mmCIF file of C-alpha atoms in Angstrom:
data_model
loop_
_atom_site.group_PDB
_atom_site.id
_atom_site.type_symbol
_atom_site.label_atom_id
_atom_site.label_comp_id
_atom_site.label_asym_id
_atom_site.label_seq_id
_atom_site.Cartn_x
_atom_site.Cartn_y
_atom_site.Cartn_z
ATOM 1 C CA MET A 178 81.712 24.963 75.237
ATOM 2 C CA ASN A 179 81.729 28.811 75.351
ATOM 3 C CA SER A 180 82.462 30.482 78.265
ATOM 4 C CA PHE A 181 79.003 31.903 78.349
ATOM 5 C CA ILE A 182 77.479 28.093 78.419
ATOM 6 C CA ASN A 183 80.365 27.337 81.348
ATOM 7 C CA LYS A 184 78.425 29.116 83.409
ATOM 8 C CA PHE A 185 76.369 26.348 84.336
ATOM 9 C CA SER A 186 78.993 23.820 84.635
ATOM 10 C CA LEU A 187 78.627 22.542 87.935
ATOM 11 C CA GLU A 188 82.636 21.172 87.256
ATOM 12 C CA GLY A 189 84.689 20.356 90.265
ATOM 13 C CA LYS A 190 82.081 21.204 92.593
ATOM 14 C CA ILE A 191 80.825 18.867 95.192
ATOM 15 C CA ALA A 192 77.356 18.941 96.298
ATOM 16 C CA LEU A 193 75.544 18.046 99.853
ATOM 17 C CA VAL A 194 71.767 16.952 98.698
ATOM 18 C CA THR A 195 69.563 15.629 101.476
ATOM 19 C CA GLY A 196 67.036 12.944 102.089
ATOM 20 C CA ALA A 197 68.383 12.127 98.114
ATOM 21 C CA SER A 198 67.891 8.127 97.566
ATOM 22 C CA TYR A 199 64.857 8.536 96.131
ATOM 23 C CA GLY A 200 62.505 10.868 94.334
ATOM 24 C CA ILE A 201 62.738 14.962 93.790
ATOM 25 C CA GLY A 202 66.610 14.913 95.887
ATOM 26 C CA PHE A 203 67.804 12.075 93.865
ATOM 27 C CA ALA A 204 66.599 13.586 90.849
ATOM 28 C CA ILE A 205 68.387 16.877 91.229
ATOM 29 C CA ALA A 206 71.916 14.970 92.764
ATOM 30 C CA THR A 207 71.367 13.748 89.122
ATOM 31 C CA ALA A 208 70.992 16.426 87.498
ATOM 32 C CA PHE A 209 74.135 17.822 89.348
ATOM 33 C CA ALA A 210 75.911 14.798 88.143
ATOM 34 C CA GLU A 211 74.908 15.539 84.861
ATOM 35 C CA ALA A 212 76.336 19.177 84.749
ATOM 36 C CA GLY A 213 80.117 17.490 86.414
ATOM 37 C CA ALA A 214 79.523 17.973 90.360
ATOM 38 C CA THR A 215 80.199 14.985 93.207
ATOM 39 C CA ILE A 216 76.666 13.974 94.940
ATOM 40 C CA VAL A 217 77.470 13.144 98.105
ATOM 41 C CA PHE A 218 73.939 12.209 100.165
ATOM 42 C CA ASN A 219 72.448 11.112 103.625
ATOM 43 C CA ASP A 220 69.607 9.307 104.222
ATOM 44 C CA ILE A 221 68.001 8.108 107.372
ATOM 45 C CA ASN A 222 69.558 4.272 107.467
ATOM 46 C CA GLN A 223 71.690 2.396 106.131
ATOM 47 C CA ASP A 224 69.166 0.429 103.341
ATOM 48 C CA LEU A 225 68.394 3.694 101.815
ATOM 49 C CA VAL A 226 71.280 5.477 101.461
ATOM 50 C CA ASN A 227 72.802 1.733 99.861
ATOM 51 C CA LYS A 228 69.397 1.442 97.783
ATOM 52 C CA GLY A 229 70.369 5.155 96.549
ATOM 53 C CA LEU A 230 73.797 4.233 96.057
ATOM 54 C CA ALA A 231 72.539 1.294 93.437
ATOM 55 C CA ALA A 232 70.215 3.903 91.889
ATOM 56 C CA TYR A 233 73.040 5.852 91.424
ATOM 57 C CA ALA A 234 75.861 3.203 90.433
ATOM 58 C CA GLU A 235 72.461 2.397 87.841
ATOM 59 C CA LYS A 236 73.300 5.342 86.444
ATOM 60 C CA GLY A 237 77.032 5.652 86.555
ATOM 61 C CA ILE A 238 77.210 8.352 88.941
ATOM 62 C CA LYS A 239 79.903 7.220 91.153
ATOM 63 C CA ALA A 240 77.919 8.802 94.694
ATOM 64 C CA HIS A 241 79.230 9.230 98.307
ATOM 65 C CA GLY A 242 76.302 7.840 100.103
ATOM 66 C CA TYR A 243 75.968 8.222 104.106
ATOM 67 C CA VAL A 244 73.288 7.425 106.903
ATOM 68 C CA CYS A 245 73.019 10.675 108.991
ATOM 69 C CA ASP A 246 69.591 11.951 110.521
ATOM 70 C CA VAL A 247 69.407 15.309 109.547
ATOM 71 C CA THR A 248 67.346 16.488 112.541
ATOM 72 C CA ASN A 249 70.691 15.753 115.350
ATOM 73 C CA GLU A 250 73.247 18.211 115.209
ATOM 74 C CA GLU A 251 76.063 16.878 116.106
ATOM 75 C CA ALA A 252 75.098 13.630 113.717
ATOM 76 C CA VAL A 253 75.369 16.062 110.913
ATOM 77 C CA GLN A 254 78.391 18.765 112.107
ATOM 78 C CA ALA A 255 80.721 14.600 112.609
ATOM 79 C CA THR A 256 78.984 13.796 108.829
ATOM 80 C CA VAL A 257 79.429 17.065 107.617
ATOM 81 C CA ALA A 258 83.448 16.369 108.927
ATOM 82 C CA LYS A 259 83.214 13.385 107.699
ATOM 83 C CA ILE A 260 82.269 14.261 103.824
ATOM 84 C CA ARG A 261 84.923 17.055 104.007
ATOM 85 C CA GLU A 262 87.494 14.208 104.679
ATOM 86 C CA GLU A 263 86.647 11.295 102.336
ATOM 87 C CA VAL A 264 85.364 13.982 99.753
ATOM 88 C CA GLY A 265 86.341 17.379 100.311
ATOM 89 C CA ILE A 266 84.976 20.738 101.766
ATOM 90 C CA ILE A 267 80.491 20.986 100.295
ATOM 91 C CA ASP A 268 79.965 23.780 97.109
ATOM 92 C CA ILE A 269 76.624 23.506 96.979
ATOM 93 C CA LEU A 270 74.180 22.123 99.480
ATOM 94 C CA VAL A 271 70.181 21.226 99.052
ATOM 95 C CA ASN A 272 68.026 21.125 102.407
ATOM 96 C CA ASN A 273 65.593 18.075 100.561
ATOM 97 C CA ALA A 274 64.874 15.986 103.901
ATOM 98 C CA GLY A 275 61.386 16.429 104.282
ATOM 99 C CA ILE A 276 58.270 14.244 105.861
ATOM 100 C CA ILE A 277 55.039 15.658 105.923
ATOM 101 C CA LYS A 278 51.733 14.140 107.568
ATOM 102 C CA ARG A 279 47.719 14.699 106.758
ATOM 103 C CA ILE A 280 46.441 15.482 109.795
ATOM 104 C CA PRO A 281 43.303 17.864 110.329
ATOM 105 C CA MET A 282 44.638 20.611 112.765
ATOM 106 C CA LEU A 283 42.109 19.406 115.997
ATOM 107 C CA GLU A 284 42.897 15.728 115.356
ATOM 108 C CA MET A 285 46.996 16.686 115.262
ATOM 109 C CA LYS A 286 49.001 15.959 118.601
ATOM 110 C CA ALA A 287 51.708 18.879 119.269
ATOM 111 C CA GLU A 288 54.139 16.034 119.480
ATOM 112 C CA ASP A 289 53.466 15.614 115.435
ATOM 113 C CA PHE A 290 53.635 19.075 114.440
ATOM 114 C CA ARG A 291 57.028 19.357 116.459
ATOM 115 C CA LYS A 292 58.085 16.764 113.952
ATOM 116 C CA VAL A 293 56.761 17.920 111.004
ATOM 117 C CA ILE A 294 58.527 21.260 112.210
ATOM 118 C CA ASP A 295 61.873 19.775 112.812
ATOM 119 C CA VAL A 296 62.665 17.294 109.727
ATOM 120 C CA ASP A 297 61.636 20.384 107.506
ATOM 121 C CA LEU A 298 62.576 23.188 108.897
ATOM 122 C CA ASN A 299 64.738 22.916 112.012
ATOM 123 C CA ALA A 300 66.734 20.056 109.458
ATOM 124 C CA PRO A 301 67.835 22.633 106.589
ATOM 125 C CA PHE A 302 68.795 25.385 109.554
ATOM 126 C CA ILE A 303 71.489 22.323 111.350
ATOM 127 C CA VAL A 304 72.621 21.837 107.548
ATOM 128 C CA SER A 305 73.183 24.527 106.804
ATOM 129 C CA LYS A 306 75.258 26.020 109.568
ATOM 130 C CA ALA A 307 77.661 22.640 108.899
ATOM 131 C CA CYS A 308 77.934 23.843 106.248
ATOM 132 C CA ILE A 309 78.623 27.748 106.063
ATOM 133 C CA PRO A 310 82.014 28.019 107.894
ATOM 134 C CA GLY A 311 83.060 25.798 104.943
ATOM 135 C CA MET A 312 81.583 27.793 102.026
ATOM 136 C CA ILE A 313 83.308 30.248 103.830
ATOM 137 C CA GLU A 314 86.578 29.077 103.984
ATOM 138 C CA LYS A 315 86.298 28.552 100.007
ATOM 139 C CA GLY A 316 85.406 31.425 99.563
ATOM 140 C CA HIS A 317 81.521 30.850 97.271
ATOM 141 C CA GLY A 318 78.784 28.832 98.613
ATOM 142 C CA LYS A 319 74.643 27.975 97.124
ATOM 143 C CA ILE A 320 72.291 26.854 99.242
ATOM 144 C CA ILE A 321 69.012 25.299 97.596
ATOM 145 C CA ASN A 322 66.583 24.990 100.095
ATOM 146 C CA ILE A 323 63.440 22.871 99.053
ATOM 147 C CA CYS A 324 60.375 24.643 99.388
ATOM 148 C CA SER A 325 56.920 24.173 98.662
ATOM 149 C CA MET A 326 53.446 25.379 97.405
ATOM 150 C CA MET A 327 52.581 25.198 101.185
ATOM 151 C CA SER A 328 55.116 28.405 101.609
ATOM 152 C CA GLU A 329 52.304 30.368 99.626
ATOM 153 C CA LEU A 330 49.105 28.272 99.892
ATOM 154 C CA GLY A 331 47.900 26.965 102.794
ATOM 155 C CA ARG A 332 45.029 23.452 102.560
ATOM 156 C CA GLU A 333 43.570 21.242 104.441
ATOM 157 C CA THR A 334 45.509 18.993 106.611
ATOM 158 C CA VAL A 335 48.643 20.139 107.146
ATOM 159 C CA SER A 336 48.730 23.536 109.263
ATOM 160 C CA ALA A 337 52.241 21.347 110.450
ATOM 161 C CA TYR A 338 54.040 21.184 106.865
ATOM 162 C CA ALA A 339 53.279 24.959 105.730
ATOM 163 C CA ALA A 340 53.789 26.072 108.653
ATOM 164 C CA ALA A 341 57.334 24.415 108.532
ATOM 165 C CA LYS A 342 57.575 25.527 104.921
ATOM 166 C CA GLY A 343 56.451 29.078 104.612
ATOM 167 C CA GLY A 344 59.120 28.971 107.781
ATOM 168 C CA LEU A 345 61.553 27.511 105.218
ATOM 169 C CA LYS A 346 60.477 30.493 103.186
ATOM 170 C CA MET A 347 61.905 33.027 105.380
ATOM 171 C CA LEU A 348 64.831 30.508 106.833
ATOM 172 C CA THR A 349 65.998 31.517 102.565
ATOM 173 C CA ARG A 350 65.985 35.043 103.144
ATOM 174 C CA ASN A 351 67.057 35.350 106.003
ATOM 175 C CA ILE A 352 70.693 33.321 105.069
ATOM 176 C CA CYS A 353 70.599 35.839 101.871
ATOM 177 C CA SER A 354 71.080 38.563 104.351
ATOM 178 C CA GLU A 355 73.687 37.039 107.116
ATOM 179 C CA TYR A 356 75.900 35.420 104.544
ATOM 180 C CA GLY A 357 75.496 37.029 101.098
ATOM 181 C CA SER A 358 77.920 39.266 101.942
ATOM 182 C CA ALA A 359 80.241 35.843 102.023
ATOM 183 C CA ASN A 360 79.728 35.670 97.997
ATOM 184 C CA ILE A 361 77.245 32.735 100.113
ATOM 185 C CA GLN A 362 74.107 32.546 97.688
ATOM 186 C CA CYS A 363 70.538 30.812 99.290
ATOM 187 C CA ASN A 364 67.439 30.253 97.142
ATOM 188 C CA GLY A 365 64.328 28.255 97.134
ATOM 189 C CA ILE A 366 62.720 25.570 94.513
ATOM 190 C CA GLY A 367 59.035 25.263 95.603
ATOM 191 C CA PRO A 368 57.951 22.176 93.067
ATOM 192 C CA GLY A 369 53.931 21.681 91.882
ATOM 193 C CA TYR A 370 52.542 19.030 92.357
ATOM 194 C CA ILE A 371 55.221 16.277 90.998
ATOM 195 C CA ALA A 372 54.476 12.837 89.816
ATOM 196 C CA THR A 373 56.506 10.051 92.190
ATOM 197 C CA PRO A 374 55.493 7.341 93.160
ATOM 198 C CA GLN A 375 54.474 8.966 96.460
ATOM 199 C CA THR A 376 51.704 10.689 94.522
ATOM 200 C CA ALA A 377 50.664 7.327 92.200
ATOM 201 C CA PRO A 378 47.687 6.762 93.998
ATOM 202 C CA LEU A 379 46.539 10.098 93.616
ATOM 203 C CA ARG A 380 46.340 9.882 89.736
ATOM 204 C CA GLU A 381 45.487 6.184 89.344
ATOM 205 C CA ARG A 382 42.207 5.488 87.006
ATOM 206 C CA GLN A 383 38.458 5.109 88.882
ATOM 207 C CA ALA A 384 37.129 1.781 88.237
ATOM 208 C CA ASP A 385 35.151 3.392 86.193
ATOM 209 C CA GLY A 386 38.200 5.191 84.186
ATOM 210 C CA SER A 387 37.389 8.606 85.258
ATOM 211 C CA ARG A 388 40.047 10.443 87.732
ATOM 212 C CA HIS A 389 40.692 10.873 90.756
ATOM 213 C CA PRO A 390 39.213 13.753 91.805
ATOM 214 C CA PHE A 391 42.578 15.098 93.373
ATOM 215 C CA ASP A 392 44.109 14.365 90.501
ATOM 216 C CA SER A 393 41.073 16.517 88.386
ATOM 217 C CA PHE A 394 42.110 19.357 91.494
ATOM 218 C CA ILE A 395 45.520 19.249 90.859
ATOM 219 C CA LEU A 396 44.517 19.927 86.644
ATOM 220 C CA ALA A 397 41.205 22.321 87.502
ATOM 221 C CA LYS A 398 44.140 23.983 89.101
ATOM 222 C CA THR A 399 47.161 23.956 87.329
ATOM 223 C CA PRO A 400 48.046 26.317 84.084
ATOM 224 C CA ALA A 401 49.993 23.976 82.151
ATOM 225 C CA GLU A 402 47.016 20.820 83.187
ATOM 226 C CA ARG A 403 49.275 18.356 83.834
ATOM 227 C CA TRP A 404 51.765 17.050 87.637
ATOM 228 C CA GLY A 405 55.383 17.774 86.903
ATOM 229 C CA ASP A 406 58.642 14.961 86.658
ATOM 230 C CA PRO A 407 60.481 15.576 88.589
ATOM 231 C CA GLU A 408 63.118 16.938 85.359
ATOM 232 C CA ASP A 409 61.171 19.508 85.815
ATOM 233 C CA LEU A 410 63.096 20.736 88.623
ATOM 234 C CA GLN A 411 66.677 19.291 87.342
ATOM 235 C CA GLY A 412 67.327 22.613 85.282
ATOM 236 C CA PRO A 413 66.209 24.909 88.258
ATOM 237 C CA ALA A 414 68.180 23.147 90.698
ATOM 238 C CA VAL A 415 71.119 22.993 87.967
ATOM 239 C CA PHE A 416 70.794 27.336 87.511
ATOM 240 C CA LEU A 417 70.951 28.071 91.085
ATOM 241 C CA ALA A 418 73.457 25.624 92.211
ATOM 242 C CA SER A 419 75.870 27.174 88.651
ATOM 243 C CA ASP A 420 77.889 30.982 88.405
ATOM 244 C CA ALA A 421 74.572 31.654 86.174
ATOM 245 C CA SER A 422 72.417 32.684 89.778
ATOM 246 C CA ASN A 423 75.312 34.476 91.500
ATOM 247 C CA PHE A 424 73.502 37.754 91.702
ATOM 248 C CA VAL A 425 69.905 35.523 92.504
ATOM 249 C CA ASN A 426 69.854 35.261 96.461
ATOM 250 C CA GLY A 427 67.015 35.185 98.535
ATOM 251 C CA HIS A 428 64.315 33.940 95.674
ATOM 252 C CA ILE A 429 62.333 30.844 95.886
ATOM 253 C CA LEU A 430 61.630 29.925 92.899
ATOM 254 C CA TYR A 431 58.087 28.057 92.569
ATOM 255 C CA VAL A 432 58.131 25.284 89.807
ATOM 256 C CA ASP A 433 54.275 24.948 89.325
ATOM 257 C CA GLY A 434 53.304 24.745 86.534
ATOM 258 C CA GLY A 435 51.111 28.175 86.381
ATOM 259 C CA ILE A 436 49.411 27.340 89.574
ATOM 260 C CA LEU A 437 50.766 30.944 91.326
ATOM 261 C CA ALA A 438 49.715 32.449 88.735
ATOM 262 C CA TYR A 439 46.188 31.299 88.314
ATOM 263 C CA ILE A 440 42.790 31.259 90.601
ATOM 264 C CA GLY A 441 41.033 28.017 88.699
ATOM 265 C CA LYS A 442 39.015 27.345 86.374
ATOM 266 C CA GLN A 443 35.193 28.555 86.357
ATOM 267 C CA PRO A 444 32.885 25.404 87.681
#
């Protein structure tokens, strides 16, 4: 392997991907493992952690799973200390854990709004804060925040999610601003509409064989004219986690098939 390609290797690195029992987090962690990293992940309960461990094992990956609520600062600090003791100091952090509540703003309770902000914005702050001291100690670190189309765009029923993901974009830039001098790069990935089990109902054909209205809407808004696959996020994530991106900092990389570049088809 030549020295240029070596820049994309994650050999010897320890990567924590939050909420990575399945879905986008699982796809990213799998790519990291293939690039040579040791994988650590958490989830909210033991059942999800067990499912995650089984899914990684099925792919031949020995992952380390921990039960941890990323909104609980004491629990996060304790988990990061435990990871340090059992696996090592974290080199790469992906703040992937997130939730969405699709409720029109006037019908949404403040407690629901706060819950989304807590998981999607406060938790990345809490987990980053727990991991940065170890990165400073090691002399390098990579933080990747999973942002969203809603870091840039609004849409009906997602006021809390858009507020959180817009805030996460700015938290990304601020971590870069504060810790760039410590050789820590903090960037974001903004997935477009990704074909996951959670979005499967939106892609099912209707009884008459026609597309679901939301499916048609997304295809009309996407120059690539398709949904993304979780695998579409793997290359960008490995790039941002590797030495190939050492001078990329405070950047949000949108992996969206071109949605943000496009006004959409004329009706």
